[in-house]
Amino acid sequence: DGGITQSPKYLFRKEGQNVTLSCEQNLNHDAMYWYRQDPGQGLRLIYYSQIVNDFQKGDIAEGYSVSREKKESFPLTVTSAQKNPTAFYLCATLAGGSYNEQFFGPGTRLTVL
Amino acid sequence: GDSVTQMEGPVTLSEEAFLTINCTYTATGYPSLFWYVQYPGEGLQLLLKATKADDKGSNKGFEATYRKETTSFHLEKGSVQVSDSAVYFCALNYGGSQGNLIFGKGTKLSVKP
């Protein structure tokens, strides 16, 4: 069953703690993305990676970090430097080639108490 | 820079009504255009896309035509169902190796029986 897995679906953390959100894919796509979604804001790009061991900052990278050690995995760490971390986080992959279609995971809702 | 503007929501319709969600874009080049749909608590799913001017994307009774002269990509459906209740996002990208999507803010659609 091919797809993108994000876990957990709901995550609660205390203010000041770092937290890592998981994103795993078995679609064999090279590129992976992290978006943040806030009510009424649409989606904003945090980080993306086009290939293993390489990643670039998106529009709102401050307070976040990522790694891309394996093609299948692209974890996102929300650090204590992120001022407003409570949001819905979506991971996506890119089919590439002539399609340019992004595939999205089910998302993780992070609440910082 | 490039941007996408969608009509403000929420939009509330009765079942079997006609739906139009307006989307206009600003782009320096010739992007691909997409409509994504997000059902409550889920990630985004690609609804339809168009890659060049005058292309019409269609899926599940939804249609949108890439209008270069008016820089628009309006989403339409002739007869909506309760199951169409969701948030709809218009987006563009240039494809290639990056494929970074630029999203509109989303339009929430509620269909009443």
PDB file of C-alpha atoms in Angstrom:
ATOM      1  CA  ASP A   1       0.000   0.000   0.000  1.00  0.00           C
ATOM      2  CA  GLY A   2       1.948   3.004  -1.294  1.00  0.00           C
ATOM      3  CA  GLY A   3       1.740   6.354   0.352  1.00  0.00           C
ATOM      4  CA  ILE A   4       2.964   8.851   2.897  1.00  0.00           C
ATOM      5  CA  THR A   5       2.793   8.202   6.614  1.00  0.00           C
ATOM      6  CA  GLN A   6       2.864  10.929   9.226  1.00  0.00           C
ATOM      7  CA  SER A   7       2.884  10.084  12.860  1.00  0.00           C
ATOM      8  CA  PRO A   8       1.451  10.759  15.275  1.00  0.00           C
ATOM      9  CA  LYS A   9      -1.804  12.345  14.105  1.00  0.00           C
ATOM     10  CA  TYR A  10      -2.059  14.448  17.264  1.00  0.00           C
ATOM     11  CA  LEU A  11       0.905  15.636  19.296  1.00  0.00           C
ATOM     12  CA  PHE A  12       1.006  17.651  22.481  1.00  0.00           C
ATOM     13  CA  ARG A  13       4.106  19.273  23.911  1.00  0.00           C
ATOM     14  CA  LYS A  14       4.953  21.724  26.621  1.00  0.00           C
ATOM     15  CA  GLU A  15       6.307  25.108  25.695  1.00  0.00           C
ATOM     16  CA  GLY A  16      10.099  25.123  25.414  1.00  0.00           C
ATOM     17  CA  GLN A  17      10.424  21.518  24.327  1.00  0.00           C
ATOM     18  CA  ASN A  18      11.696  20.410  20.948  1.00  0.00           C
ATOM     19  CA  VAL A  19       9.513  17.936  19.101  1.00  0.00           C
ATOM     20  CA  THR A  20      10.127  15.843  15.984  1.00  0.00           C
ATOM     21  CA  LEU A  21       7.403  15.035  13.484  1.00  0.00           C
ATOM     22  CA  SER A  22       7.798  11.933  11.390  1.00  0.00           C
ATOM     23  CA  CYS A  23       7.243  11.635   7.641  1.00  0.00           C
ATOM     24  CA  GLU A  24       7.851   8.378   5.775  1.00  0.00           C
ATOM     25  CA  GLN A  25       7.097   7.581   2.136  1.00  0.00           C
ATOM     26  CA  ASN A  26       7.253   4.444   0.018  1.00  0.00           C
ATOM     27  CA  LEU A  27       6.455   6.129  -3.295  1.00  0.00           C
ATOM     28  CA  ASN A  28      10.120   6.264  -4.303  1.00  0.00           C
ATOM     29  CA  HIS A  29       9.849  10.009  -4.855  1.00  0.00           C
ATOM     30  CA  ASP A  30      13.027  12.043  -4.653  1.00  0.00           C
ATOM     31  CA  ALA A  31      11.600  15.337  -3.429  1.00  0.00           C
ATOM     32  CA  MET A  32       9.891  15.864  -0.073  1.00  0.00           C
ATOM     33  CA  TYR A  33       8.304  18.920   1.517  1.00  0.00           C
ATOM     34  CA  TRP A  34       7.043  20.208   4.833  1.00  0.00           C
ATOM     35  CA  TYR A  35       4.175  22.687   5.006  1.00  0.00           C
ATOM     36  CA  ARG A  36       2.524  24.448   7.877  1.00  0.00           C
ATOM     37  CA  GLN A  37      -1.216  25.133   7.811  1.00  0.00           C
ATOM     38  CA  ASP A  38      -2.927  27.713   9.982  1.00  0.00           C
ATOM     39  CA  PRO A  39      -6.626  28.562   9.828  1.00  0.00           C
ATOM     40  CA  GLY A  40      -7.338  30.970   6.992  1.00  0.00           C
ATOM     41  CA  GLN A  41      -3.687  31.070   5.964  1.00  0.00           C
ATOM     42  CA  GLY A  42      -3.388  28.382   3.366  1.00  0.00           C
ATOM     43  CA  LEU A  43      -0.203  26.332   3.323  1.00  0.00           C
ATOM     44  CA  ARG A  44       3.245  27.757   3.838  1.00  0.00           C
ATOM     45  CA  LEU A  45       6.456  25.982   2.903  1.00  0.00           C
ATOM     46  CA  ILE A  46       8.875  25.275   5.750  1.00  0.00           C
ATOM     47  CA  TYR A  47      11.620  23.127   4.193  1.00  0.00           C
ATOM     48  CA  TYR A  48      12.065  20.941   1.170  1.00  0.00           C
ATOM     49  CA  SER A  49      14.533  18.344   0.001  1.00  0.00           C
ATOM     50  CA  GLN A  50      15.138  17.366  -3.595  1.00  0.00           C
ATOM     51  CA  ILE A  51      17.573  14.575  -2.839  1.00  0.00           C
ATOM     52  CA  VAL A  52      19.089  12.652   0.044  1.00  0.00           C
ATOM     53  CA  ASN A  53      21.507  14.650   2.225  1.00  0.00           C
ATOM     54  CA  ASP A  54      20.333  17.949   0.766  1.00  0.00           C
ATOM     55  CA  PHE A  55      17.563  20.339   1.805  1.00  0.00           C
ATOM     56  CA  GLN A  56      16.596  23.993   1.411  1.00  0.00           C
ATOM     57  CA  LYS A  57      14.724  26.509   3.511  1.00  0.00           C
ATOM     58  CA  GLY A  58      11.255  27.480   2.485  1.00  0.00           C
ATOM     59  CA  ASP A  59       9.368  30.647   3.329  1.00  0.00           C
ATOM     60  CA  ILE A  60       9.067  30.095   7.079  1.00  0.00           C
ATOM     61  CA  ALA A  61      12.085  27.988   8.111  1.00  0.00           C
ATOM     62  CA  GLU A  62      12.961  29.910  11.276  1.00  0.00           C
ATOM     63  CA  GLY A  63      12.526  27.747  14.370  1.00  0.00           C
ATOM     64  CA  TYR A  64      12.480  24.496  12.396  1.00  0.00           C
ATOM     65  CA  SER A  65      15.102  21.968  11.335  1.00  0.00           C
ATOM     66  CA  VAL A  66      15.095  18.912   9.089  1.00  0.00           C
ATOM     67  CA  SER A  67      17.293  16.040   8.001  1.00  0.00           C
ATOM     68  CA  ARG A  68      17.254  13.788   4.946  1.00  0.00           C
ATOM     69  CA  GLU A  69      19.451  10.792   5.647  1.00  0.00           C
ATOM     70  CA  LYS A  70      17.259   8.347   3.732  1.00  0.00           C
ATOM     71  CA  LYS A  71      15.135   8.744   0.644  1.00  0.00           C
ATOM     72  CA  GLU A  72      12.100   7.451   2.504  1.00  0.00           C
ATOM     73  CA  SER A  73      12.275   9.732   5.516  1.00  0.00           C
ATOM     74  CA  PHE A  74      12.160  13.493   6.074  1.00  0.00           C
ATOM     75  CA  PRO A  75      11.619  14.299   9.777  1.00  0.00           C
ATOM     76  CA  LEU A  76      10.839  17.830  10.918  1.00  0.00           C
ATOM     77  CA  THR A  77      11.961  19.158  14.296  1.00  0.00           C
ATOM     78  CA  VAL A  78      10.034  22.033  15.781  1.00  0.00           C
ATOM     79  CA  THR A  79      12.442  23.749  18.121  1.00  0.00           C
ATOM     80  CA  SER A  80      11.804  25.951  21.135  1.00  0.00           C
ATOM     81  CA  ALA A  81      12.823  28.899  18.943  1.00  0.00           C
ATOM     82  CA  GLN A  82       9.594  28.627  16.973  1.00  0.00           C
ATOM     83  CA  LYS A  83       7.366  31.301  18.476  1.00  0.00           C
ATOM     84  CA  ASN A  84       3.976  29.907  17.502  1.00  0.00           C
ATOM     85  CA  PRO A  85       4.374  26.178  16.883  1.00  0.00           C
ATOM     86  CA  THR A  86       0.738  25.151  17.320  1.00  0.00           C
ATOM     87  CA  ALA A  87      -0.449  24.265  13.805  1.00  0.00           C
ATOM     88  CA  PHE A  88      -1.270  21.475  11.390  1.00  0.00           C
ATOM     89  CA  TYR A  89       1.842  20.134   9.663  1.00  0.00           C
ATOM     90  CA  LEU A  90       1.707  18.445   6.292  1.00  0.00           C
ATOM     91  CA  CYS A  91       4.395  16.422   4.576  1.00  0.00           C
ATOM     92  CA  ALA A  92       4.367  15.989   0.805  1.00  0.00           C
ATOM     93  CA  THR A  93       6.356  14.330  -1.951  1.00  0.00           C
ATOM     94  CA  LEU A  94       6.772  15.248  -5.585  1.00  0.00           C
ATOM     95  CA  ALA A  95       6.096  12.786  -8.369  1.00  0.00           C
ATOM     96  CA  GLY A  96       8.498  14.613 -10.638  1.00  0.00           C
ATOM     97  CA  GLY A  97       9.000  14.275 -14.326  1.00  0.00           C
ATOM     98  CA  SER A  98       6.229  15.756 -16.395  1.00  0.00           C
ATOM     99  CA  TYR A  99       3.615  15.459 -13.683  1.00  0.00           C
ATOM    100  CA  ASN A 100       4.675  17.988 -11.050  1.00  0.00           C
ATOM    101  CA  GLU A 101       2.000  16.600  -8.783  1.00  0.00           C
ATOM    102  CA  GLN A 102       2.566  16.683  -5.055  1.00  0.00           C
ATOM    103  CA  PHE A 103       1.193  13.922  -2.848  1.00  0.00           C
ATOM    104  CA  PHE A 104       0.293  14.758   0.733  1.00  0.00           C
ATOM    105  CA  GLY A 105       0.356  12.815   3.951  1.00  0.00           C
ATOM    106  CA  PRO A 106      -2.541  12.896   6.443  1.00  0.00           C
ATOM    107  CA  GLY A 107      -0.888  15.555   8.596  1.00  0.00           C
ATOM    108  CA  THR A 108       0.087  15.970  12.245  1.00  0.00           C
ATOM    109  CA  ARG A 109      -1.700  18.431  14.477  1.00  0.00           C
ATOM    110  CA  LEU A 110       0.774  19.831  16.984  1.00  0.00           C
ATOM    111  CA  THR A 111      -0.479  21.630  20.057  1.00  0.00           C
ATOM    112  CA  VAL A 112       1.978  23.349  22.367  1.00  0.00           C
ATOM    113  CA  LEU A 113       0.612  23.894  25.832  1.00  0.00           C
TER     114      LEU A 113
ATOM    115  CA  GLY B   1       6.454  37.505  -6.769  1.00  0.00           C
ATOM    116  CA  ASP B   2       4.100  34.798  -7.866  1.00  0.00           C
ATOM    117  CA  SER B   3       0.836  34.480  -5.985  1.00  0.00           C
ATOM    118  CA  VAL B   4      -2.591  32.881  -5.995  1.00  0.00           C
ATOM    119  CA  THR B   5      -5.795  34.589  -4.905  1.00  0.00           C
ATOM    120  CA  GLN B   6      -8.989  32.699  -4.129  1.00  0.00           C
ATOM    121  CA  MET B   7     -12.433  33.942  -3.326  1.00  0.00           C
ATOM    122  CA  GLU B   8     -13.109  34.317   0.358  1.00  0.00           C
ATOM    123  CA  GLY B   9     -15.147  31.675   2.062  1.00  0.00           C
ATOM    124  CA  PRO B  10     -16.998  30.077   3.545  1.00  0.00           C
ATOM    125  CA  VAL B  11     -19.336  29.153   0.739  1.00  0.00           C
ATOM    126  CA  THR B  12     -22.606  27.482   1.711  1.00  0.00           C
ATOM    127  CA  LEU B  13     -24.762  25.811  -0.933  1.00  0.00           C
ATOM    128  CA  SER B  14     -27.734  23.509  -1.058  1.00  0.00           C
ATOM    129  CA  GLU B  15     -27.317  20.064  -2.560  1.00  0.00           C
ATOM    130  CA  GLU B  16     -27.497  20.059  -6.379  1.00  0.00           C
ATOM    131  CA  ALA B  17     -26.600  23.743  -6.610  1.00  0.00           C
ATOM    132  CA  PHE B  18     -23.997  25.050  -9.067  1.00  0.00           C
ATOM    133  CA  LEU B  19     -20.564  25.777  -7.649  1.00  0.00           C
ATOM    134  CA  THR B  20     -17.958  28.296  -8.726  1.00  0.00           C
ATOM    135  CA  ILE B  21     -14.843  29.047  -6.717  1.00  0.00           C
ATOM    136  CA  ASN B  22     -12.778  31.809  -8.269  1.00  0.00           C
ATOM    137  CA  CYS B  23      -9.017  31.612  -8.514  1.00  0.00           C
ATOM    138  CA  THR B  24      -6.668  34.102 -10.128  1.00  0.00           C
ATOM    139  CA  TYR B  25      -2.924  34.046 -10.223  1.00  0.00           C
ATOM    140  CA  THR B  26       0.090  36.262 -10.754  1.00  0.00           C
ATOM    141  CA  ALA B  27       3.053  34.602 -12.380  1.00  0.00           C
ATOM    142  CA  THR B  28       6.175  35.669 -14.165  1.00  0.00           C
ATOM    143  CA  GLY B  29       6.327  32.557 -16.310  1.00  0.00           C
ATOM    144  CA  TYR B  30       4.027  29.767 -17.457  1.00  0.00           C
ATOM    145  CA  PRO B  31       3.075  27.703 -14.431  1.00  0.00           C
ATOM    146  CA  SER B  32       1.007  24.598 -14.039  1.00  0.00           C
ATOM    147  CA  LEU B  33      -2.221  25.144 -12.124  1.00  0.00           C
ATOM    148  CA  PHE B  34      -3.852  22.839  -9.604  1.00  0.00           C
ATOM    149  CA  TRP B  35      -6.909  22.446  -7.440  1.00  0.00           C
ATOM    150  CA  TYR B  36      -6.451  20.453  -4.246  1.00  0.00           C
ATOM    151  CA  VAL B  37      -9.194  19.385  -1.851  1.00  0.00           C
ATOM    152  CA  GLN B  38      -8.876  18.850   1.885  1.00  0.00           C
ATOM    153  CA  TYR B  39     -11.545  16.944   3.786  1.00  0.00           C
ATOM    154  CA  PRO B  40     -11.843  17.591   7.528  1.00  0.00           C
ATOM    155  CA  GLY B  41      -8.823  16.420   9.490  1.00  0.00           C
ATOM    156  CA  GLU B  42      -7.018  15.059   6.441  1.00  0.00           C
ATOM    157  CA  GLY B  43      -4.183  15.958   4.117  1.00  0.00           C
ATOM    158  CA  LEU B  44      -4.646  17.428   0.662  1.00  0.00           C
ATOM    159  CA  GLN B  45      -5.653  15.452  -2.392  1.00  0.00           C
ATOM    160  CA  LEU B  46      -5.124  16.555  -5.953  1.00  0.00           C
ATOM    161  CA  LEU B  47      -8.509  17.243  -7.522  1.00  0.00           C
ATOM    162  CA  LEU B  48      -7.465  18.369 -10.988  1.00  0.00           C
ATOM    163  CA  LYS B  49      -4.712  20.156 -12.843  1.00  0.00           C
ATOM    164  CA  ALA B  50      -3.843  21.947 -16.081  1.00  0.00           C
ATOM    165  CA  THR B  51      -0.363  22.431 -17.418  1.00  0.00           C
ATOM    166  CA  LYS B  52      -0.811  24.974 -20.202  1.00  0.00           C
ATOM    167  CA  ALA B  53      -3.142  27.668 -21.445  1.00  0.00           C
ATOM    168  CA  ASP B  54      -6.628  26.546 -22.522  1.00  0.00           C
ATOM    169  CA  ASP B  55      -6.197  23.132 -20.896  1.00  0.00           C
ATOM    170  CA  LYS B  56      -9.225  21.930 -18.978  1.00  0.00           C
ATOM    171  CA  GLY B  57      -8.736  19.784 -15.928  1.00  0.00           C
ATOM    172  CA  SER B  58     -11.630  17.636 -14.763  1.00  0.00           C
ATOM    173  CA  ASN B  59     -12.319  15.053 -12.087  1.00  0.00           C
ATOM    174  CA  LYS B  60     -15.348  13.850 -10.093  1.00  0.00           C
ATOM    175  CA  GLY B  61     -17.620  16.326 -11.885  1.00  0.00           C
ATOM    176  CA  PHE B  62     -15.346  19.293 -11.136  1.00  0.00           C
ATOM    177  CA  GLU B  63     -13.796  21.310 -13.952  1.00  0.00           C
ATOM    178  CA  ALA B  64     -11.378  24.203 -14.314  1.00  0.00           C
ATOM    179  CA  THR B  65      -9.928  25.840 -17.424  1.00  0.00           C
ATOM    180  CA  TYR B  66      -6.512  27.486 -17.567  1.00  0.00           C
ATOM    181  CA  ARG B  67      -7.215  31.005 -18.862  1.00  0.00           C
ATOM    182  CA  LYS B  68      -3.997  32.826 -19.619  1.00  0.00           C
ATOM    183  CA  GLU B  69      -5.729  35.975 -20.867  1.00  0.00           C
ATOM    184  CA  THR B  70      -7.527  36.469 -17.553  1.00  0.00           C
ATOM    185  CA  THR B  71      -4.907  34.646 -15.415  1.00  0.00           C
ATOM    186  CA  SER B  72      -7.669  32.553 -13.925  1.00  0.00           C
ATOM    187  CA  PHE B  73      -8.403  28.935 -13.053  1.00  0.00           C
ATOM    188  CA  HIS B  74     -11.934  28.933 -11.645  1.00  0.00           C
ATOM    189  CA  LEU B  75     -13.315  25.699 -10.198  1.00  0.00           C
ATOM    190  CA  GLU B  76     -16.846  24.686 -11.217  1.00  0.00           C
ATOM    191  CA  LYS B  77     -19.247  21.857 -10.568  1.00  0.00           C
ATOM    192  CA  GLY B  78     -22.727  21.621 -11.951  1.00  0.00           C
ATOM    193  CA  SER B  79     -24.408  19.859  -9.041  1.00  0.00           C
ATOM    194  CA  VAL B  80     -22.724  19.655  -5.653  1.00  0.00           C
ATOM    195  CA  GLN B  81     -23.307  16.927  -3.095  1.00  0.00           C
ATOM    196  CA  VAL B  82     -23.029  16.925   0.685  1.00  0.00           C
ATOM    197  CA  SER B  83     -19.877  14.825   0.292  1.00  0.00           C
ATOM    198  CA  ASP B  84     -18.203  17.734  -1.550  1.00  0.00           C
ATOM    199  CA  SER B  85     -18.021  19.687   1.704  1.00  0.00           C
ATOM    200  CA  ALA B  86     -14.332  20.427   2.158  1.00  0.00           C
ATOM    201  CA  VAL B  87     -11.688  23.125   1.792  1.00  0.00           C
ATOM    202  CA  TYR B  88     -10.497  23.759  -1.754  1.00  0.00           C
ATOM    203  CA  PHE B  89      -7.060  25.148  -2.557  1.00  0.00           C
ATOM    204  CA  CYS B  90      -5.886  26.636  -5.805  1.00  0.00           C
ATOM    205  CA  ALA B  91      -2.142  26.370  -6.410  1.00  0.00           C
ATOM    206  CA  LEU B  92       0.544  26.883  -9.011  1.00  0.00           C
ATOM    207  CA  ASN B  93       4.043  25.656  -9.636  1.00  0.00           C
ATOM    208  CA  TYR B  94       6.671  25.707 -12.294  1.00  0.00           C
ATOM    209  CA  GLY B  95       7.556  22.097 -12.024  1.00  0.00           C
ATOM    210  CA  GLY B  96      10.991  21.027 -12.994  1.00  0.00           C
ATOM    211  CA  SER B  97      13.237  19.816 -10.229  1.00  0.00           C
ATOM    212  CA  GLN B  98      11.658  21.904  -7.488  1.00  0.00           C
ATOM    213  CA  GLY B  99       7.930  21.707  -7.940  1.00  0.00           C
ATOM    214  CA  ASN B 100       7.339  24.089  -5.047  1.00  0.00           C
ATOM    215  CA  LEU B 101       3.649  24.880  -4.827  1.00  0.00           C
ATOM    216  CA  ILE B 102       2.280  28.339  -4.175  1.00  0.00           C
ATOM    217  CA  PHE B 103      -1.147  28.066  -2.562  1.00  0.00           C
ATOM    218  CA  GLY B 104      -4.139  30.278  -2.243  1.00  0.00           C
ATOM    219  CA  LYS B 105      -5.636  30.599   1.233  1.00  0.00           C
ATOM    220  CA  GLY B 106      -8.329  28.033   0.596  1.00  0.00           C
ATOM    221  CA  THR B 107     -12.097  28.252   0.305  1.00  0.00           C
ATOM    222  CA  LYS B 108     -14.295  26.290   2.655  1.00  0.00           C
ATOM    223  CA  LEU B 109     -17.375  24.784   1.027  1.00  0.00           C
ATOM    224  CA  SER B 110     -20.335  23.526   3.027  1.00  0.00           C
ATOM    225  CA  VAL B 111     -23.136  21.734   1.202  1.00  0.00           C
ATOM    226  CA  LYS B 112     -26.468  21.363   3.010  1.00  0.00           C
ATOM    227  CA  PRO B 113     -28.915  18.561   2.236  1.00  0.00           C
TER     228      PRO B 113
END
